[in-house]
XYZ file of C-alpha atoms in Angstrom:
647
model
C 0.000 0.000 0.000
C 1.296 3.453 -0.934
C -1.207 5.658 0.877
C -1.861 9.255 0.012
C -3.834 9.862 3.190
C -4.571 7.981 6.356
C -6.357 8.426 9.670
C -5.654 7.235 13.215
C -7.401 7.237 16.564
C -6.060 7.243 20.097
C -7.557 4.609 22.381
C -8.431 6.457 25.600
C -10.869 3.987 27.135
C -11.419 0.293 27.697
C -13.304 -1.116 24.748
C -15.005 -3.590 27.069
C -16.593 -0.639 28.876
C -18.559 0.329 25.765
C -22.251 -0.648 25.572
C -22.579 -3.657 23.295
C -25.280 -2.179 21.068
C -23.605 1.198 20.537
C -22.418 2.101 17.059
C -19.219 4.027 16.454
C -19.445 7.240 14.406
C -16.488 9.087 12.928
C -15.606 12.382 11.237
C -12.361 12.261 9.285
C -9.538 14.825 8.951
C -6.161 14.393 7.240
C -2.799 14.905 8.992
C 0.614 13.141 9.123
C 0.927 10.088 11.395
C 3.934 8.239 12.864
C 2.107 4.924 12.441
C 2.375 4.718 8.668
C 3.698 8.087 7.539
C 0.288 9.724 7.197
C -2.713 10.332 9.420
C -6.350 11.318 9.516
C -7.422 12.371 12.970
C -11.074 11.613 13.503
C -13.444 12.477 16.292
C -15.513 9.794 17.962
C -19.019 11.134 18.434
C -20.426 8.149 20.301
C -20.087 8.086 24.097
C -19.646 11.893 24.042
C -15.899 11.275 23.838
C -13.719 13.601 21.776
C -10.239 12.301 21.017
C -7.146 14.438 21.005
C -5.842 15.576 17.623
C -2.326 14.233 17.950
C -0.476 11.137 16.803
C -2.164 7.983 18.029
C 0.978 5.901 18.407
C 4.332 6.617 20.035
C 7.521 5.835 18.152
C 7.842 2.749 20.351
C 4.409 1.316 19.571
C 4.468 2.374 15.898
C 7.142 -0.242 15.191
C 4.621 -2.949 16.106
C 2.822 -2.233 12.818
C 3.886 -2.477 9.194
C 4.540 1.034 7.905
C 2.597 0.526 4.667
C -0.399 -1.596 5.692
C -0.574 -1.202 9.530
C -0.494 -5.013 9.838
C 0.741 -6.093 13.296
C 4.302 -7.425 13.219
C 6.787 -8.981 15.627
C 10.170 -7.355 16.253
C 12.999 -7.225 18.767
C 14.767 -4.488 20.723
C 17.968 -3.112 19.218
C 19.404 -0.874 21.925
C 19.912 -0.915 25.660
C 17.828 2.262 25.862
C 14.895 0.437 24.265
C 15.262 -2.429 26.716
C 15.512 -0.314 29.858
C 12.589 1.906 28.805
C 10.343 -1.044 27.876
C 6.921 -0.902 29.500
C 4.154 -3.458 29.560
C 1.703 -0.685 28.683
C 3.593 -0.163 25.403
C 4.018 -3.860 24.594
C 2.645 -5.263 21.358
C -0.723 -6.828 22.303
C -0.765 -8.871 19.097
C 2.536 -10.581 19.994
C 1.225 -12.080 23.251
C 1.002 -15.884 23.063
C -2.511 -17.290 23.444
C -1.395 -20.918 23.840
C 0.038 -21.911 27.235
C 2.858 -24.438 27.392
C 1.111 -27.814 27.083
C 2.003 -30.713 29.373
C 3.960 -33.488 27.686
C 4.951 -37.085 28.183
C 7.637 -37.552 29.307
C 8.101 -34.207 31.105
C 11.198 -32.248 30.101
C 12.756 -32.637 33.552
C 12.760 -36.424 33.112
C 14.530 -36.369 29.729
C 18.204 -37.346 30.117
C 19.085 -36.328 26.537
C 17.309 -33.279 25.184
C 17.180 -31.549 21.823
C 17.307 -27.775 21.491
C 16.787 -26.115 18.106
C 18.219 -22.619 17.604
C 16.377 -21.071 14.671
C 18.769 -18.628 13.002
C 17.601 -17.962 9.457
C 18.162 -15.047 7.091
C 18.449 -12.499 9.898
C 15.129 -13.426 11.490
C 11.766 -11.677 11.441
C 10.941 -12.561 7.837
C 7.584 -14.109 6.847
C 7.070 -15.116 10.480
C 6.977 -11.473 11.622
C 3.451 -11.064 10.241
C 1.380 -12.006 13.270
C -1.859 -12.495 11.358
C -0.128 -14.411 8.586
C 0.986 -13.594 5.086
C 0.513 -14.909 1.565
C 4.059 -16.228 1.180
C 4.276 -18.678 -1.719
C 6.924 -20.989 -0.268
C 7.552 -20.165 3.414
C 9.823 -21.903 5.892
C 7.907 -23.851 8.518
C 8.697 -26.385 11.215
C 6.463 -29.308 12.105
C 8.692 -32.020 13.648
C 7.878 -30.816 17.147
C 7.719 -34.272 18.730
C 11.465 -34.616 18.130
C 12.563 -31.457 19.965
C 12.284 -30.126 23.518
C 13.368 -26.478 23.331
C 12.999 -23.930 20.532
C 15.206 -20.828 20.522
C 14.454 -17.945 18.161
C 17.799 -16.373 17.290
C 18.773 -13.140 15.602
C 21.546 -10.594 16.004
C 19.492 -7.821 17.596
C 20.149 -7.144 21.277
C 16.853 -8.633 22.502
C 15.233 -11.159 20.181
C 11.585 -11.553 21.159
C 10.199 -14.703 19.508
C 7.404 -13.997 16.996
C 4.190 -15.126 18.634
C 3.414 -17.538 15.798
C 6.395 -19.664 16.887
C 5.458 -19.545 20.576
C 1.886 -20.618 19.863
C 2.945 -23.520 17.611
C 5.664 -24.750 19.981
C 3.472 -24.536 23.076
C 0.767 -26.689 21.481
C 3.358 -29.469 21.370
C 4.818 -28.935 24.848
C 8.017 -27.323 23.505
C 9.713 -24.586 25.555
C 10.452 -21.310 23.706
C 13.504 -19.127 24.396
C 14.278 -15.624 23.194
C 17.866 -14.413 22.755
C 19.845 -11.752 24.624
C 23.049 -11.110 22.663
C 25.875 -8.585 22.735
C 28.554 -8.473 20.034
C 31.511 -6.476 18.754
C 32.524 -3.042 20.064
C 28.990 -1.832 20.705
C 28.240 -5.009 22.623
C 31.310 -4.582 24.788
C 30.246 -1.042 25.664
C 26.753 -2.241 26.598
C 28.197 -4.953 28.833
C 30.468 -2.534 30.638
C 27.454 -0.345 31.345
C 24.964 -2.956 32.547
C 27.468 -5.263 34.288
C 29.190 -2.508 36.249
C 27.193 -3.109 39.451
C 24.276 -4.991 40.984
C 21.716 -2.266 40.393
C 22.511 -2.154 36.660
C 22.495 -5.869 35.938
C 19.331 -6.359 37.978
C 17.612 -3.645 35.948
C 18.410 -5.501 32.700
C 17.410 -8.886 34.127
C 14.137 -7.462 35.439
C 13.226 -6.176 31.975
C 14.037 -9.529 30.366
C 11.815 -11.287 32.894
C 8.994 -8.796 32.324
C 9.210 -9.199 28.538
C 9.127 -12.997 28.735
C 6.219 -12.940 31.163
C 4.280 -10.388 29.106
C 4.649 -12.147 25.743
C 4.216 -15.653 27.123
C 7.486 -17.363 26.156
C 9.683 -19.360 28.479
C 13.173 -17.964 28.911
C 16.402 -16.811 27.318
C 19.559 -17.881 25.555
C 22.254 -15.503 26.825
C 25.091 -14.927 24.356
C 27.877 -12.501 25.347
C 30.181 -12.545 22.301
C 32.581 -9.777 23.247
C 35.389 -9.428 25.761
C 34.551 -8.308 29.300
C 36.481 -6.273 31.848
C 37.414 -7.742 35.202
C 34.425 -6.100 36.897
C 31.976 -7.103 34.158
C 33.039 -10.756 34.040
C 32.865 -10.974 37.837
C 29.257 -9.729 37.739
C 28.179 -11.938 34.831
C 27.462 -15.081 36.913
C 25.587 -12.899 39.405
C 23.492 -11.489 36.549
C 22.809 -15.009 35.278
C 21.842 -16.322 38.704
C 19.518 -13.383 39.361
C 17.929 -13.691 35.904
C 17.477 -17.450 36.325
C 15.948 -17.154 39.798
C 13.573 -14.420 38.721
C 12.501 -16.357 35.625
C 11.792 -19.460 37.717
C 9.727 -17.371 40.112
C 7.644 -15.642 37.427
C 7.402 -18.160 34.557
C 6.659 -21.809 35.257
C 8.952 -24.205 33.401
C 11.303 -21.427 32.319
C 14.958 -21.872 31.334
C 18.034 -19.674 31.017
C 20.820 -21.127 28.852
C 24.349 -19.733 28.493
C 26.258 -19.872 25.201
C 29.931 -20.904 25.238
C 31.725 -17.593 24.548
C 33.677 -15.610 27.148
C 35.705 -17.321 29.853
C 36.438 -16.548 33.490
C 39.162 -13.958 32.744
C 36.853 -11.996 30.401
C 38.449 -13.103 27.136
C 36.205 -14.020 24.218
C 37.525 -17.528 23.708
C 35.159 -20.285 22.619
C 35.995 -23.523 24.427
C 33.771 -25.963 22.470
C 33.210 -27.765 25.757
C 32.349 -27.204 29.391
C 35.518 -26.857 31.466
C 36.989 -24.951 34.358
C 37.309 -21.764 32.272
C 33.560 -21.418 31.760
C 31.997 -23.518 34.501
C 31.189 -20.400 36.567
C 28.530 -19.440 34.004
C 27.048 -22.937 33.768
C 26.730 -23.132 37.560
C 24.667 -19.913 37.555
C 21.919 -20.948 35.103
C 19.924 -23.853 33.679
C 22.046 -24.959 30.749
C 25.200 -24.617 28.667
C 25.204 -24.441 24.834
C 28.679 -25.336 23.539
C 30.310 -23.827 20.490
C 30.447 -26.038 17.391
C 34.119 -26.981 16.895
C 34.209 -29.828 19.392
C 35.788 -33.229 18.856
C 35.009 -36.612 20.331
C 37.829 -35.943 22.784
C 35.841 -32.918 23.999
C 32.852 -35.151 24.678
C 34.983 -37.712 26.473
C 36.498 -34.976 28.639
C 33.092 -33.552 29.595
C 31.707 -36.971 30.418
C 34.309 -37.350 33.157
C 34.536 -33.665 34.147
C 33.435 -33.069 37.746
C 31.539 -29.890 36.799
C 29.243 -31.885 34.522
C 28.328 -34.617 36.963
C 24.575 -35.069 37.522
C 23.933 -32.311 34.940
C 24.804 -33.934 31.608
C 21.254 -33.302 30.376
C 21.895 -29.561 30.842
C 24.889 -29.564 28.477
C 23.695 -28.895 24.914
C 26.461 -29.796 22.474
C 26.206 -27.369 19.562
C 25.871 -28.574 15.960
C 26.055 -26.006 13.144
C 23.955 -27.366 10.295
C 25.839 -25.080 7.870
C 29.041 -26.961 8.850
C 31.145 -23.800 9.190
C 34.671 -24.370 10.473
C 36.157 -27.625 11.701
C 33.013 -29.459 12.747
C 31.624 -32.961 12.806
C 28.853 -33.526 10.297
C 26.502 -30.740 9.282
C 24.107 -30.344 6.355
C 22.618 -33.717 5.389
C 25.331 -35.374 7.514
C 24.235 -33.733 10.756
C 23.312 -37.231 11.937
C 27.053 -38.004 12.257
C 27.378 -35.322 14.917
C 24.288 -36.501 16.780
C 25.531 -40.075 16.753
C 28.643 -39.051 18.702
C 26.764 -36.703 21.031
C 24.237 -39.361 21.999
C 26.974 -41.964 22.321
C 28.328 -39.891 25.214
C 24.859 -39.185 26.661
C 24.679 -35.429 26.107
C 21.880 -33.164 25.005
C 22.283 -31.327 21.715
C 21.635 -27.864 20.292
C 20.978 -27.926 16.546
C 21.834 -24.500 15.152
C 20.262 -23.141 11.946
C 18.322 -26.145 10.613
C 16.754 -23.619 8.234
C 19.756 -24.553 6.081
C 17.381 -26.937 4.289
C 15.461 -23.858 3.121
C 18.119 -21.155 2.790
C 20.594 -23.032 0.615
C 18.211 -24.803 -1.750
C 17.035 -22.613 -4.600
C 13.960 -24.660 -5.431
C 11.748 -23.726 -2.486
C 8.981 -25.979 -3.826
C 11.163 -28.885 -2.618
C 11.149 -27.569 0.956
C 8.887 -30.253 2.440
C 10.957 -32.974 0.785
C 14.244 -31.534 2.087
C 12.832 -30.852 5.547
C 11.543 -34.402 5.883
C 14.830 -35.832 4.619
C 16.864 -33.804 7.122
C 14.802 -34.761 10.172
C 14.393 -38.323 8.954
C 18.173 -38.745 8.956
C 18.285 -37.523 12.574
C 15.331 -39.538 13.828
C 17.389 -42.408 15.273
C 19.081 -39.923 17.638
C 16.022 -37.939 18.705
C 13.682 -38.842 21.535
C 9.966 -38.546 20.955
C 7.604 -36.831 23.355
C 3.854 -36.473 22.998
C 1.177 -34.057 24.205
C -0.386 -35.050 27.517
C -3.460 -32.817 27.490
C -7.005 -33.641 28.593
C -9.818 -34.140 26.104
C -10.815 -32.916 23.629
C -7.939 -33.992 21.398
C -8.370 -32.508 17.938
C -6.073 -32.139 14.956
C -6.519 -31.586 11.241
C -2.719 -31.931 10.722
C -2.517 -28.358 9.387
C 1.159 -27.345 9.260
C 0.471 -23.615 9.293
C 0.809 -23.040 5.557
C -0.739 -24.254 2.337
C -2.144 -23.535 -1.095
C -5.640 -22.795 0.205
C -7.532 -22.544 3.474
C -9.969 -25.444 3.770
C -13.025 -25.792 5.949
C -14.823 -29.137 6.128
C -13.215 -30.359 2.956
C -13.921 -27.278 0.833
C -11.561 -24.374 0.097
C -12.719 -21.208 1.884
C -10.009 -19.080 0.309
C -7.596 -19.986 -2.460
C -3.985 -18.900 -2.679
C -0.782 -19.525 -0.743
C -0.741 -18.579 2.922
C 1.447 -18.902 6.019
C 0.544 -18.551 9.691
C 2.170 -20.869 12.227
C -0.460 -20.045 14.837
C -2.884 -21.983 12.616
C -0.704 -25.086 12.918
C -2.423 -27.925 14.764
C -1.010 -30.858 16.736
C 1.373 -32.668 14.423
C 1.779 -36.429 14.040
C 5.124 -38.191 13.894
C 6.486 -37.854 10.354
C 8.859 -40.508 9.078
C 9.863 -42.789 6.224
C 10.499 -46.454 7.021
C 11.882 -49.171 4.784
C 10.333 -52.617 5.164
C 11.493 -56.029 4.052
C 12.024 -56.662 0.330
C 10.771 -53.652 -1.663
C 8.308 -52.462 0.958
C 8.213 -49.021 2.555
C 5.834 -46.695 4.360
C 5.743 -42.952 4.896
C 3.755 -40.247 6.639
C 3.804 -36.682 5.310
C 1.773 -33.527 4.972
C -0.256 -33.199 1.777
C -1.249 -29.659 0.684
C -3.210 -30.885 -2.326
C -6.293 -31.544 -0.221
C -7.377 -30.952 3.355
C -10.345 -31.130 5.692
C -9.526 -28.067 7.804
C -6.561 -25.732 7.375
C -3.834 -26.188 4.816
C -3.017 -29.885 4.484
C -4.062 -33.420 5.260
C -1.995 -36.345 6.523
C -0.814 -38.541 3.660
C -0.146 -42.204 4.425
C 1.481 -44.067 1.558
C 3.858 -46.898 0.826
C 4.174 -50.416 -0.536
C 3.082 -53.549 1.357
C 5.662 -56.157 0.309
C 4.506 -59.541 -0.920
C 6.347 -61.179 1.981
C 4.338 -59.247 4.594
C 1.580 -61.368 6.130
C 0.721 -59.555 9.363
C -0.696 -56.007 9.448
C 1.580 -53.140 10.312
C 0.688 -49.892 12.000
C 1.528 -46.286 11.279
C 2.069 -44.310 14.452
C -0.237 -41.502 13.477
C -3.884 -40.596 13.685
C -7.064 -42.133 12.305
C -10.209 -40.222 11.357
C -13.564 -41.925 11.713
C -16.635 -41.638 13.910
C -17.155 -44.091 16.766
C -18.100 -44.074 20.435
C -16.127 -45.949 23.075
C -16.898 -46.100 26.780
C -13.704 -45.926 28.825
C -12.975 -45.075 32.444
C -9.679 -44.229 34.139
C -7.695 -44.572 30.917
C -4.912 -42.572 29.300
C -4.836 -42.216 25.509
C -1.205 -42.752 24.547
C -1.362 -43.066 20.765
C -3.735 -43.469 17.862
C -2.603 -45.714 15.033
C -3.680 -46.803 11.573
C -3.500 -50.544 10.872
C -2.891 -51.463 7.245
C -2.994 -54.905 5.682
C -3.445 -56.406 2.247
C -6.523 -58.294 1.102
C -6.032 -60.855 -1.616
C -3.021 -62.658 -3.014
C 0.520 -62.093 -1.832
C 2.082 -59.425 -4.068
C 3.682 -56.019 -3.635
C 0.765 -53.653 -3.134
C 1.102 -49.848 -3.251
C -1.304 -47.917 -1.039
C -2.126 -44.280 -0.444
C -4.721 -42.530 1.675
C -5.294 -39.096 3.156
C -6.503 -38.549 6.703
C -8.339 -35.269 7.175
C -8.869 -34.906 10.895
C -9.066 -36.668 14.228
C -11.395 -35.587 17.028
C -11.470 -37.444 20.349
C -14.191 -35.909 22.480
C -15.784 -36.487 25.839
C -19.472 -37.123 25.162
C -20.349 -35.109 28.250
C -19.112 -32.007 26.449
C -20.983 -32.479 23.173
C -22.938 -29.236 23.231
C -22.653 -25.715 21.931
C -20.884 -23.501 24.480
C -23.277 -20.954 26.009
C -20.752 -18.116 25.867
C -21.421 -15.029 23.750
C -18.815 -12.704 22.310
C -18.812 -9.721 24.634
C -17.704 -6.121 24.263
C -16.655 -6.035 20.611
C -15.090 -2.651 19.974
C -13.203 -0.812 17.240
C -10.115 1.303 17.871
C -6.714 2.322 16.474
C -8.410 3.253 13.193
C -6.353 4.290 10.183
C -8.032 5.302 6.910
C -5.927 4.930 3.781
C -6.636 6.667 0.525
C -4.464 5.011 -2.084
C -4.097 2.585 -4.938
C -3.410 -0.391 -2.704
C -0.961 -3.185 -3.373
C -1.815 -3.448 -7.065
C -0.752 -0.563 -9.358
C -3.916 -1.161 -11.401
C -6.286 -0.610 -8.481
C -8.177 2.661 -8.064
C -7.472 5.030 -5.135
C -10.204 3.625 -2.927
C -10.964 4.403 0.696
C -9.515 1.627 2.854
C -10.272 0.895 6.472
C -7.639 -0.285 8.940
C -8.774 -0.888 12.504
C -8.218 -3.053 15.556
C -11.108 -5.187 16.794
C -11.112 -6.358 20.400
C -13.590 -8.595 22.184
C -13.948 -11.009 25.074
C -14.460 -14.775 24.631
C -12.856 -17.938 26.105
C -10.058 -18.527 23.580
C -9.552 -22.109 24.741
C -12.902 -23.094 23.251
C -12.164 -22.002 19.713
C -10.140 -23.152 16.753
C -10.216 -19.587 15.486
C -12.547 -16.654 14.951
C -13.894 -15.613 11.557
C -14.043 -11.872 10.963
C -16.550 -10.457 8.468
C -17.789 -7.089 7.290
C -20.807 -5.851 5.374
C -22.149 -2.576 4.048
C -25.289 -1.435 5.830
C -25.729 1.954 4.164
C -23.755 4.014 1.657
C -23.948 7.377 -0.084
C -26.456 5.936 -2.582
C -29.590 4.872 -0.627
C -30.829 2.872 -3.615
C -28.130 0.217 -3.015
C -29.410 -2.407 -0.523
C -27.320 -3.677 2.417
C -24.607 -6.130 1.449
C -23.924 -9.716 2.468
C -21.299 -10.726 5.025
C -17.853 -10.883 3.412
C -14.942 -12.703 5.055
C -12.054 -10.472 6.124
C -9.764 -12.978 7.868
C -9.214 -15.330 10.789
C -8.154 -14.424 14.318
C -6.579 -16.732 16.895
C -7.011 -14.435 19.887
C -9.512 -11.819 21.055
C -7.783 -9.321 18.827
C -7.704 -8.720 15.089
C -6.303 -6.006 12.854
C -8.438 -5.208 9.816
C -6.089 -3.978 7.079
C -6.663 -2.437 3.663
C -10.389 -3.186 3.633
C -11.959 -1.325 0.699
C -15.128 0.345 1.982
C -17.795 2.662 0.469
C -17.174 6.372 0.217
C -18.634 8.469 3.063
C -21.235 8.983 4.298
C -21.649 5.296 5.014
C -22.487 2.752 7.674
C -20.807 -0.647 7.847
C -20.848 -3.555 10.276
C -17.944 -5.665 11.551
C -18.812 -9.178 12.770
C -16.854 -11.845 14.690
C -17.886 -15.531 14.659
C -16.319 -18.053 17.071
C -15.406 -21.336 15.362
C -15.565 -23.974 18.085
C -12.905 -26.704 18.256
C -15.513 -29.420 18.675
C -17.115 -28.514 15.367
C -20.454 -27.132 16.550
C -21.864 -24.142 14.713
C -22.367 -21.187 17.031
C -25.702 -19.414 16.473
C -25.456 -15.891 15.099
C -27.024 -14.566 18.276
C -23.732 -15.480 19.999
C -21.540 -13.608 17.489
C -20.052 -10.200 18.115
C -21.203 -7.190 16.075
C -20.280 -3.525 15.934
C -21.360 -0.913 13.415
C -19.183 1.948 12.218
C -20.663 5.142 10.790
C -18.368 7.647 9.101
C -18.758 10.929 7.252
C -16.434 13.215 5.325
C -15.065 16.314 6.998
C -16.767 19.133 5.113
C -14.402 21.766 6.524
C -11.461 20.529 4.408
């Protein structure tokens, strides 16, 4: 969008305090705005509230929105000033995770060999920065969650706050999410000297990191000090780590603080590629140690016998650079060689930059194939965990991207899309060779789906020599009722066998969805959407994304409402024209605007009638259990707007 004019509004009240049946009426004026470069200040006439004619967003909050479209985006903090001045009241409400960390089996604390993934790809904050999704043709995604325990979002900004789409997807699978606190080079050294000079300073930084993690709903930090430290600073570093770790444990259940192998006890930046006496002081002050990548098997043998590692081998994450930079073991499609040695010596591992399968392969259409190959090669050295949540258990196998958005087997919208928050519980993906020429495979299939972006494809060849059925450790979709008491559902499998004569038999089937429900809960929830309101409005007058489009009036606004998010798969957002400048045109039908995964949605670039006009914005809850919610339970709010005749 290249707007010629826009409008904004300051939110000076709680939207939930507004009467439900009250319409919002606006008068529009044009002025510059820090949100997107331009602004129309408008006056709210409802509620007898007149809004101030100044910029609606501070410089701090403006960065939470795309400058062209006002779409909400995720971002980090680049300076120490930004970090120390961070306030919860100025946090990005769209970047707050709506999915709590799910319980898992086995619990992380009982895993003697863990797997951490550090996602460092193309500088970070790319397609995944768009909180409400984007129409990326071939995005990077991750869906092998059952293989990993900890997910770290890494970039080279001072404070890397994980995009909420990653936190939501990871938490559904019981995977802990870490942000990154990193200092580097000359600027980093200066920052460290300032915040590590005394207790008051390092506590101030730690307090902000704890507040940010707690506010946005992720689970801890990777701390990476990659610059030399003075004697005073290095002495205070373990104290900073201990204080940060203690505060995180107090405020965020299940949280972790992990230290990266960088500086040593005398303040030198000197990667050790192992835990030893030079860096043990940092390990002792936090939850884990992430080694540098240039280790050898001798390093592993040393650590296995090292007194500082005793009873904490699970907390030592041996680093593996998938790009294979420097003198490393394995890497790329031979990363399994590194994991073989690491597991041989009973250590955890930290797999750095597995986005290599995407970054370095020009044909992005082969991404799924390369991703599955990479994780398939590692599967013998990874330890599977599963969700351990109460009923209902529901999954359509959506991986958070696809060629269309499906609903009940039919495409609702066509075209490529990407939104990891839409990802549902994933099955175990693998390829297994059987006797003779037989094989079986599970994979995501974007060519057809029941709900979301893909179905689960089960295919393979039953060899002629196979007499007994075999099972695929995945999910089965059919309707049946079973009466069980005091049981735990551990897995759902598909049994496949051949009928007829003994010969090699290819097979292929798609599974659309599994729903395991408690019959006691088979009813439409009584809840209604409450307090739907409209704020943070920006009107754009421009040609839009396409150079051929006319300079239409476009509405951008934030919708907020109240509803139990745990009940829904998502919310559908609609709009319709109630009245326009030509009274001969009848009211319009509901038109889909998008999907929301929290009680918050940003309408962007919605072409609306010229003023004077009246339109309605509508929110429908889509219940996980599949019941249709009556329209009387939906949220509705009308918006009336007129042109400013004084301009």
